Amino acid sequence: MFKKKTKQLFSKDIGIDLGTATVLVYVEGKEIVLNEPSVVAVDTNTDRIVKIGKEAQAMLGRNPSNIDVIRPLKDGVINRYDITQKMIQYFIRRACENTVFPPRVVICIPTGITDVEERAVIDAGTQAGARKTYLIEEPIAAALGAGMDIYSPIGRMIVDVGGGTTDVAVVSLGGVVVSESIRVAGDKFDEAIMRYVRRKYNIAIGERMAEQIKMRIGAVYEHGEARTMEVKGRCLIQGLPKMITLSSKEMLEAMMEPISAILDAICSVVERTPPELVGDILKGGIVMTGGGSLLYGFDRLIADVTGIKTRVAKNPIECVAMGTGKILPMLDNMPEGVIDMSRIRRKF
């Protein structure tokens, strides 16, 4: 009993899904303890951080001139290093409030990022207070979180649609065989909706309104019965507030461009997959994770385009964070840096 309490007090490893839109934190023994927007509010007069997470997001579009509301990550990588480091530090402290020693931290990264971008994430984690910082590729973490057996010789395909990036990968024997990461995901869906409303209705809407539209009536496959939503914005001709009604059918047109880019990436990965593994994927199907997978009909559209059955994982938003949690017991005697799962003996 004493040993168990001592371990809880002195060592509490954590996994972080460091997303462009959202940060999820997994704590050893507690699972996911934090789910907060990747948003920081900064006072430009003093360079002091005012709010982080949900409280900062609530200020979007409502902030006074001396407050900048910033997303410090862009397209899945660090855009503002100093602010990202302080944001990670804030979340680590909240997650490990009762521990004495700093934790070891596993952070997810998109596939295909540069060595410089990898180094920036490691440095940010270390400067934020991590005892050691490890990186894991998002498709591997997503596959683990979705309950896929990544050590099997059978090929499995994962499509993780996050806020800043979409990662498509074929996994086998603990490693990524073929992958592609594109900087098109949830944020690009929001931007596409904003452009559509501006182009068709001459109305400007903000990021938060676009996100609400996406979540409530966003669709990439026709509903049996169209859904509608009343949307408030500013008329670009009169400069006055105006309300319009959008339908889910309009979303098919609004999000065509970013959705097409993701479909192209999926087809590209399938085309580059070894023939032996293509048969496995045809049999096992494609598994989708990430918040973007929740768009109505996205799985059906992928199945129609590729001819491969597609399903959305259980709790898709949490899959990457849950995957980092499964890696935490493996950290003993492991060097910092990118974790190569194919070289680690299976422990789960």
Tab-separated table of C-alpha atoms in Angstrom:
chain	number	residue	atom	x	y	z
A	1	MET	CA	0.000	0.000	0.000
A	2	PHE	CA	2.808	2.410	0.959
A	3	LYS	CA	4.665	1.640	-2.274
A	4	LYS	CA	1.538	2.325	-4.340
A	5	LYS	CA	0.893	5.662	-2.614
A	6	THR	CA	4.552	6.626	-3.014
A	7	LYS	CA	4.394	5.936	-6.754
A	8	GLN	CA	1.248	8.062	-7.093
A	9	LEU	CA	2.913	10.902	-5.183
A	10	PHE	CA	6.300	10.876	-6.889
A	11	SER	CA	5.670	9.595	-10.398
A	12	LYS	CA	2.653	10.097	-12.634
A	13	ASP	CA	3.450	9.701	-16.335
A	14	ILE	CA	1.127	11.451	-18.761
A	15	GLY	CA	0.223	11.322	-22.438
A	16	ILE	CA	-0.779	14.431	-24.376
A	17	ASP	CA	-2.765	14.602	-27.591
A	18	LEU	CA	-1.411	18.023	-28.564
A	19	GLY	CA	-3.961	18.952	-31.198
A	20	THR	CA	-4.358	22.111	-33.236
A	21	ALA	CA	-7.911	22.506	-31.947
A	22	THR	CA	-7.939	20.527	-28.693
A	23	VAL	CA	-5.534	19.196	-26.054
A	24	LEU	CA	-6.415	15.936	-24.301
A	25	VAL	CA	-4.321	14.769	-21.345
A	26	TYR	CA	-4.142	11.160	-20.175
A	27	VAL	CA	-2.759	10.501	-16.690
A	28	GLU	CA	-1.424	7.086	-15.706
A	29	GLY	CA	-4.015	5.361	-13.559
A	30	LYS	CA	-6.716	7.974	-14.193
A	31	GLU	CA	-7.168	7.934	-17.996
A	32	ILE	CA	-8.278	11.207	-19.660
A	33	VAL	CA	-8.434	14.010	-17.102
A	34	LEU	CA	-8.386	17.098	-19.349
A	35	ASN	CA	-10.055	17.991	-22.636
A	36	GLU	CA	-9.462	21.666	-23.404
A	37	PRO	CA	-9.289	23.855	-26.539
A	38	SER	CA	-5.757	24.708	-27.751
A	39	VAL	CA	-6.434	28.408	-27.274
A	40	VAL	CA	-4.518	31.033	-25.309
A	41	ALA	CA	-5.472	34.646	-24.569
A	42	VAL	CA	-2.520	37.051	-24.290
A	43	ASP	CA	-2.441	40.663	-23.061
A	44	THR	CA	-0.465	42.466	-25.793
A	45	ASN	CA	0.462	45.332	-23.460
A	46	THR	CA	2.276	43.112	-20.967
A	47	ASP	CA	2.796	39.846	-22.951
A	48	ARG	CA	1.096	38.111	-20.033
A	49	ILE	CA	-1.116	35.077	-20.608
A	50	VAL	CA	-4.603	35.897	-19.384
A	51	LYS	CA	-6.552	32.689	-20.021
A	52	ILE	CA	-5.890	29.208	-21.390
A	53	GLY	CA	-8.267	26.577	-22.749
A	54	LYS	CA	-12.049	26.905	-22.492
A	55	GLU	CA	-11.906	30.319	-20.854
A	56	ALA	CA	-9.693	31.631	-23.660
A	57	GLN	CA	-11.916	30.093	-26.345
A	58	ALA	CA	-14.934	31.875	-24.838
A	59	MET	CA	-13.156	35.161	-25.641
A	60	LEU	CA	-12.854	34.422	-29.400
A	61	GLY	CA	-14.498	37.219	-31.360
A	62	ARG	CA	-15.312	39.082	-28.129
A	63	ASN	CA	-11.827	40.120	-27.041
A	64	PRO	CA	-10.845	43.787	-26.527
A	65	SER	CA	-8.076	45.319	-28.633
A	66	ASN	CA	-5.358	44.637	-26.047
A	67	ILE	CA	-6.129	40.900	-25.853
A	68	ASP	CA	-4.992	38.491	-28.577
A	69	VAL	CA	-6.747	35.129	-28.650
A	70	ILE	CA	-4.227	32.747	-30.216
A	71	ARG	CA	-4.088	29.153	-31.389
A	72	PRO	CA	-0.368	28.465	-30.798
A	73	LEU	CA	-0.424	25.337	-32.977
A	74	LYS	CA	-1.112	25.521	-36.686
A	75	ASP	CA	-1.631	22.596	-39.063
A	76	GLY	CA	-0.577	20.127	-36.389
A	77	VAL	CA	2.783	21.729	-35.535
A	78	ILE	CA	4.001	24.467	-33.207
A	79	ASN	CA	3.463	27.942	-34.616
A	80	ARG	CA	4.149	30.016	-31.474
A	81	TYR	CA	6.802	28.189	-29.452
A	82	ASP	CA	6.780	30.361	-26.318
A	83	ILE	CA	3.000	30.267	-25.964
A	84	THR	CA	2.812	26.536	-26.725
A	85	GLN	CA	5.391	25.844	-24.029
A	86	LYS	CA	3.384	27.807	-21.438
A	87	MET	CA	0.164	26.098	-22.512
A	88	ILE	CA	1.726	22.641	-22.106
A	89	GLN	CA	3.142	23.689	-18.739
A	90	TYR	CA	-0.320	24.807	-17.596
A	91	PHE	CA	-1.921	21.491	-18.594
A	92	ILE	CA	0.884	19.412	-17.027
A	93	ARG	CA	0.487	21.267	-13.738
A	94	ARG	CA	-3.287	20.774	-13.764
A	95	ALA	CA	-2.944	17.084	-14.558
A	96	CYS	CA	-0.208	16.382	-11.966
A	97	GLU	CA	-1.169	18.728	-9.160
A	98	ASN	CA	-0.316	16.352	-6.292
A	99	THR	CA	3.011	14.963	-7.534
A	100	VAL	CA	6.470	15.931	-6.312
A	101	PHE	CA	8.685	14.887	-9.225
A	102	PRO	CA	8.023	16.076	-12.803
A	103	PRO	CA	6.362	13.474	-15.034
A	104	ARG	CA	7.551	11.697	-18.134
A	105	VAL	CA	5.411	12.892	-21.034
A	106	VAL	CA	4.386	11.265	-24.323
A	107	ILE	CA	3.232	13.762	-26.972
A	108	CYS	CA	1.604	12.877	-30.292
A	109	ILE	CA	2.912	14.265	-33.576
A	110	PRO	CA	1.663	14.024	-37.174
A	111	THR	CA	3.549	11.734	-39.549
A	112	GLY	CA	5.987	13.388	-41.904
A	113	ILE	CA	6.907	16.432	-39.801
A	114	THR	CA	10.487	17.678	-40.056
A	115	ASP	CA	13.315	17.014	-37.585
A	116	VAL	CA	13.188	20.694	-36.609
A	117	GLU	CA	9.461	20.443	-35.825
A	118	GLU	CA	10.059	17.263	-33.807
A	119	ARG	CA	12.832	18.990	-31.838
A	120	ALA	CA	10.534	21.939	-31.140
A	121	VAL	CA	7.916	19.632	-29.585
A	122	ILE	CA	10.519	17.844	-27.438
A	123	ASP	CA	12.006	21.156	-26.269
A	124	ALA	CA	8.549	22.573	-25.522
A	125	GLY	CA	7.680	19.524	-23.410
A	126	THR	CA	10.980	19.663	-21.511
A	127	GLN	CA	10.787	23.421	-20.928
A	128	ALA	CA	7.189	22.967	-19.748
A	129	GLY	CA	8.397	20.721	-16.921
A	130	ALA	CA	8.540	17.171	-18.290
A	131	ARG	CA	11.293	14.965	-16.807
A	132	LYS	CA	11.579	13.246	-20.186
A	133	THR	CA	9.666	13.891	-23.411
A	134	TYR	CA	8.748	11.191	-25.905
A	135	LEU	CA	6.990	11.508	-29.263
A	136	ILE	CA	4.615	9.044	-30.898
A	137	GLU	CA	3.135	9.275	-34.378
A	138	GLU	CA	-0.587	10.030	-34.296
A	139	PRO	CA	-1.713	7.108	-36.495
A	140	ILE	CA	0.017	4.624	-34.160
A	141	ALA	CA	-1.544	6.234	-31.075
A	142	ALA	CA	-4.949	6.424	-32.791
A	143	ALA	CA	-4.772	2.759	-33.801
A	144	LEU	CA	-3.878	1.732	-30.234
A	145	GLY	CA	-6.679	3.883	-28.816
A	146	ALA	CA	-9.153	2.364	-31.276
A	147	GLY	CA	-8.268	-1.110	-30.025
A	148	MET	CA	-6.393	-2.232	-33.143
A	149	ASP	CA	-3.667	-4.872	-32.867
A	150	ILE	CA	-0.737	-2.949	-34.361
A	151	TYR	CA	1.691	-5.851	-33.786
A	152	SER	CA	-0.230	-8.247	-35.988
A	153	PRO	CA	1.238	-9.056	-39.442
A	154	ILE	CA	-2.196	-8.160	-40.815
A	155	GLY	CA	-2.343	-4.709	-42.411
A	156	ARG	CA	-4.745	-2.221	-40.831
A	157	MET	CA	-5.688	1.208	-42.142
A	158	ILE	CA	-6.366	4.223	-39.931
A	159	VAL	CA	-7.637	7.680	-40.928
A	160	ASP	CA	-7.250	10.256	-38.137
A	161	VAL	CA	-9.021	13.541	-38.937
A	162	GLY	CA	-8.004	16.093	-36.323
A	163	GLY	CA	-8.179	19.864	-36.139
A	164	GLY	CA	-5.061	20.762	-38.119
A	165	THR	CA	-4.007	17.569	-39.899
A	166	THR	CA	-5.424	14.395	-41.349
A	167	ASP	CA	-3.132	11.389	-40.949
A	168	VAL	CA	-3.729	8.346	-43.137
A	169	ALA	CA	-1.637	5.260	-42.469
A	170	VAL	CA	-1.382	1.529	-42.983
A	171	VAL	CA	-0.008	-0.165	-39.859
A	172	SER	CA	1.519	-3.634	-39.546
A	173	LEU	CA	4.012	-5.362	-37.201
A	174	GLY	CA	4.164	-2.360	-34.880
A	175	GLY	CA	5.126	0.195	-37.524
A	176	VAL	CA	3.737	2.466	-40.225
A	177	VAL	CA	4.118	0.839	-43.645
A	178	VAL	CA	2.647	3.634	-45.780
A	179	SER	CA	1.379	7.017	-44.623
A	180	GLU	CA	0.410	10.490	-45.687
A	181	SER	CA	-0.233	13.546	-43.546
A	182	ILE	CA	-2.001	16.558	-45.024
A	183	ARG	CA	-2.693	19.870	-43.361
A	184	VAL	CA	-6.384	19.684	-44.154
A	185	ALA	CA	-8.802	18.827	-41.346
A	186	GLY	CA	-11.363	20.380	-38.993
A	187	ASP	CA	-9.999	23.934	-39.176
A	188	LYS	CA	-10.156	23.842	-42.971
A	189	PHE	CA	-13.785	22.673	-42.746
A	190	ASP	CA	-14.564	25.788	-40.661
A	191	GLU	CA	-12.760	28.053	-43.129
A	192	ALA	CA	-14.646	26.480	-46.044
A	193	ILE	CA	-17.995	27.149	-44.318
A	194	MET	CA	-17.007	30.771	-43.656
A	195	ARG	CA	-16.053	31.247	-47.325
A	196	TYR	CA	-19.282	29.630	-48.525
A	197	VAL	CA	-21.509	31.874	-46.388
A	198	ARG	CA	-19.551	34.947	-47.488
A	199	ARG	CA	-19.693	33.991	-51.172
A	200	LYS	CA	-23.349	32.936	-51.335
A	201	TYR	CA	-24.996	35.252	-48.805
A	202	ASN	CA	-22.554	38.189	-48.497
A	203	ILE	CA	-22.451	37.559	-44.764
A	204	ALA	CA	-19.370	37.349	-42.536
A	205	ILE	CA	-19.417	34.818	-39.711
A	206	GLY	CA	-16.740	34.053	-37.124
A	207	GLU	CA	-14.749	30.905	-36.407
A	208	ARG	CA	-16.927	29.843	-33.501
A	209	MET	CA	-20.125	30.165	-35.536
A	210	ALA	CA	-18.563	28.176	-38.385
A	211	GLU	CA	-17.571	25.452	-35.934
A	212	GLN	CA	-21.109	25.329	-34.512
A	213	ILE	CA	-22.529	25.002	-38.038
A	214	LYS	CA	-20.113	22.139	-38.755
A	215	MET	CA	-21.029	20.320	-35.553
A	216	ARG	CA	-24.797	20.761	-35.837
A	217	ILE	CA	-25.547	20.384	-39.551
A	218	GLY	CA	-22.169	19.565	-41.116
A	219	ALA	CA	-22.556	16.743	-43.640
A	220	VAL	CA	-20.669	15.221	-46.554
A	221	TYR	CA	-23.413	12.746	-47.493
A	222	GLU	CA	-27.055	13.544	-48.153
A	223	HIS	CA	-29.456	13.214	-45.225
A	224	GLY	CA	-32.765	11.518	-45.802
A	225	GLU	CA	-34.232	14.736	-44.450
A	226	ALA	CA	-32.180	17.926	-44.537
A	227	ARG	CA	-31.309	19.611	-41.235
A	228	THR	CA	-31.392	23.377	-40.893
A	229	MET	CA	-29.834	25.960	-38.612
A	230	GLU	CA	-30.362	29.684	-38.129
A	231	VAL	CA	-27.081	31.560	-38.464
A	232	LYS	CA	-26.312	35.120	-37.383
A	233	GLY	CA	-23.654	37.198	-39.059
A	234	ARG	CA	-22.786	40.647	-40.395
A	235	CYS	CA	-24.075	41.693	-43.798
A	236	LEU	CA	-21.104	42.782	-45.915
A	237	ILE	CA	-23.267	45.147	-47.986
A	238	GLN	CA	-25.201	46.972	-45.263
A	239	GLY	CA	-22.781	46.354	-42.383
A	240	LEU	CA	-25.711	45.325	-40.170
A	241	PRO	CA	-26.521	42.075	-38.341
A	242	LYS	CA	-28.449	39.584	-40.422
A	243	MET	CA	-29.882	36.105	-39.916
A	244	ILE	CA	-30.059	33.359	-42.532
A	245	THR	CA	-31.051	29.698	-42.518
A	246	LEU	CA	-28.488	27.129	-43.680
A	247	SER	CA	-29.261	23.511	-44.530
A	248	SER	CA	-27.174	20.363	-44.294
A	249	LYS	CA	-27.452	20.001	-48.098
A	250	GLU	CA	-25.518	23.249	-48.500
A	251	MET	CA	-22.708	21.778	-46.412
A	252	LEU	CA	-22.068	19.212	-49.137
A	253	GLU	CA	-21.094	22.069	-51.448
A	254	ALA	CA	-19.411	24.178	-48.769
A	255	MET	CA	-16.934	21.479	-47.675
A	256	MET	CA	-16.299	19.859	-51.041
A	257	GLU	CA	-12.741	21.190	-51.411
A	258	PRO	CA	-11.227	20.032	-48.088
A	259	ILE	CA	-13.113	16.729	-48.173
A	260	SER	CA	-11.803	16.038	-51.684
A	261	ALA	CA	-8.232	16.625	-50.464
A	262	ILE	CA	-8.698	14.034	-47.700
A	263	LEU	CA	-10.215	11.523	-50.129
A	264	ASP	CA	-7.234	12.036	-52.458
A	265	ALA	CA	-4.840	11.331	-49.559
A	266	ILE	CA	-6.689	8.136	-48.651
A	267	CYS	CA	-6.640	6.916	-52.261
A	268	SER	CA	-2.932	7.778	-52.516
A	269	VAL	CA	-2.111	5.640	-49.471
A	270	VAL	CA	-4.172	2.722	-50.790
A	271	GLU	CA	-2.387	2.944	-54.157
A	272	ARG	CA	1.039	2.826	-52.450
A	273	THR	CA	0.163	-0.032	-50.102
A	274	PRO	CA	1.849	-3.398	-50.863
A	275	PRO	CA	-0.590	-5.824	-52.531
A	276	GLU	CA	-0.332	-8.297	-49.630
A	277	LEU	CA	-1.662	-5.666	-47.229
A	278	VAL	CA	-4.360	-4.317	-49.570
A	279	GLY	CA	-6.157	-7.657	-49.229
A	280	ASP	CA	-6.051	-7.304	-45.439
A	281	ILE	CA	-7.515	-3.790	-45.641
A	282	LEU	CA	-10.302	-4.914	-47.977
A	283	LYS	CA	-11.194	-7.568	-45.414
A	284	GLY	CA	-10.745	-5.499	-42.239
A	285	GLY	CA	-11.818	-2.112	-43.575
A	286	ILE	CA	-10.773	1.436	-42.724
A	287	VAL	CA	-11.099	2.786	-39.175
A	288	MET	CA	-11.667	6.535	-38.657
A	289	THR	CA	-10.678	8.512	-35.559
A	290	GLY	CA	-10.536	12.191	-34.580
A	291	GLY	CA	-13.279	14.794	-34.315
A	292	GLY	CA	-13.524	15.217	-38.090
A	293	SER	CA	-14.674	11.606	-38.451
A	294	LEU	CA	-17.958	12.599	-36.811
A	295	LEU	CA	-19.091	14.605	-39.852
A	296	TYR	CA	-22.328	13.039	-41.017
A	297	GLY	CA	-21.751	10.493	-43.769
A	298	PHE	CA	-17.945	10.798	-43.902
A	299	ASP	CA	-17.453	7.057	-43.406
A	300	ARG	CA	-20.067	6.256	-46.067
A	301	LEU	CA	-18.443	8.656	-48.531
A	302	ILE	CA	-15.004	7.056	-48.046
A	303	ALA	CA	-16.557	3.606	-48.520
A	304	ASP	CA	-18.244	4.756	-51.754
A	305	VAL	CA	-15.053	6.308	-53.160
A	306	THR	CA	-12.602	3.536	-52.197
A	307	GLY	CA	-14.825	0.484	-52.245
A	308	ILE	CA	-13.501	-0.386	-48.757
A	309	LYS	CA	-15.888	-0.693	-45.832
A	310	THR	CA	-15.275	2.118	-43.367
A	311	ARG	CA	-16.319	2.623	-39.764
A	312	VAL	CA	-15.848	5.262	-37.077
A	313	ALA	CA	-14.061	4.070	-33.939
A	314	LYS	CA	-15.754	4.148	-30.572
A	315	ASN	CA	-15.073	7.508	-28.863
A	316	PRO	CA	-13.066	8.750	-31.894
A	317	ILE	CA	-12.088	12.076	-30.294
A	318	GLU	CA	-10.340	10.270	-27.416
A	319	CYS	CA	-8.551	7.560	-29.427
A	320	VAL	CA	-5.188	9.343	-29.802
A	321	ALA	CA	-5.032	10.265	-26.109
A	322	MET	CA	-6.062	6.743	-25.066
A	323	GLY	CA	-3.326	5.384	-27.326
A	324	THR	CA	-0.683	7.463	-25.545
A	325	GLY	CA	-1.946	5.988	-22.286
A	326	LYS	CA	-1.239	2.469	-23.525
A	327	ILE	CA	2.370	3.473	-24.238
A	328	LEU	CA	3.098	4.860	-20.757
A	329	PRO	CA	3.943	1.463	-19.161
A	330	MET	CA	6.677	0.981	-21.803
A	331	LEU	CA	8.743	4.080	-20.986
A	332	ASP	CA	11.263	2.495	-18.585
A	333	ASN	CA	14.817	2.589	-20.036
A	334	MET	CA	13.555	4.178	-23.229
A	335	PRO	CA	15.541	7.116	-24.724
A	336	GLU	CA	13.832	10.429	-25.344
A	337	GLY	CA	12.602	11.215	-28.835
A	338	VAL	CA	10.366	9.431	-31.329
A	339	ILE	CA	9.190	6.034	-30.094
A	340	ASP	CA	9.686	3.167	-32.548
A	341	MET	CA	6.895	0.769	-31.602
A	342	SER	CA	8.206	-1.975	-33.904
A	343	ARG	CA	11.255	-2.352	-31.596
A	344	ILE	CA	9.301	-2.544	-28.362
A	345	ARG	CA	8.190	-5.863	-26.999
A	346	ARG	CA	4.424	-6.035	-26.819
A	347	LYS	CA	3.021	-5.307	-23.342
A	348	PHE	CA	-0.716	-4.965	-23.966
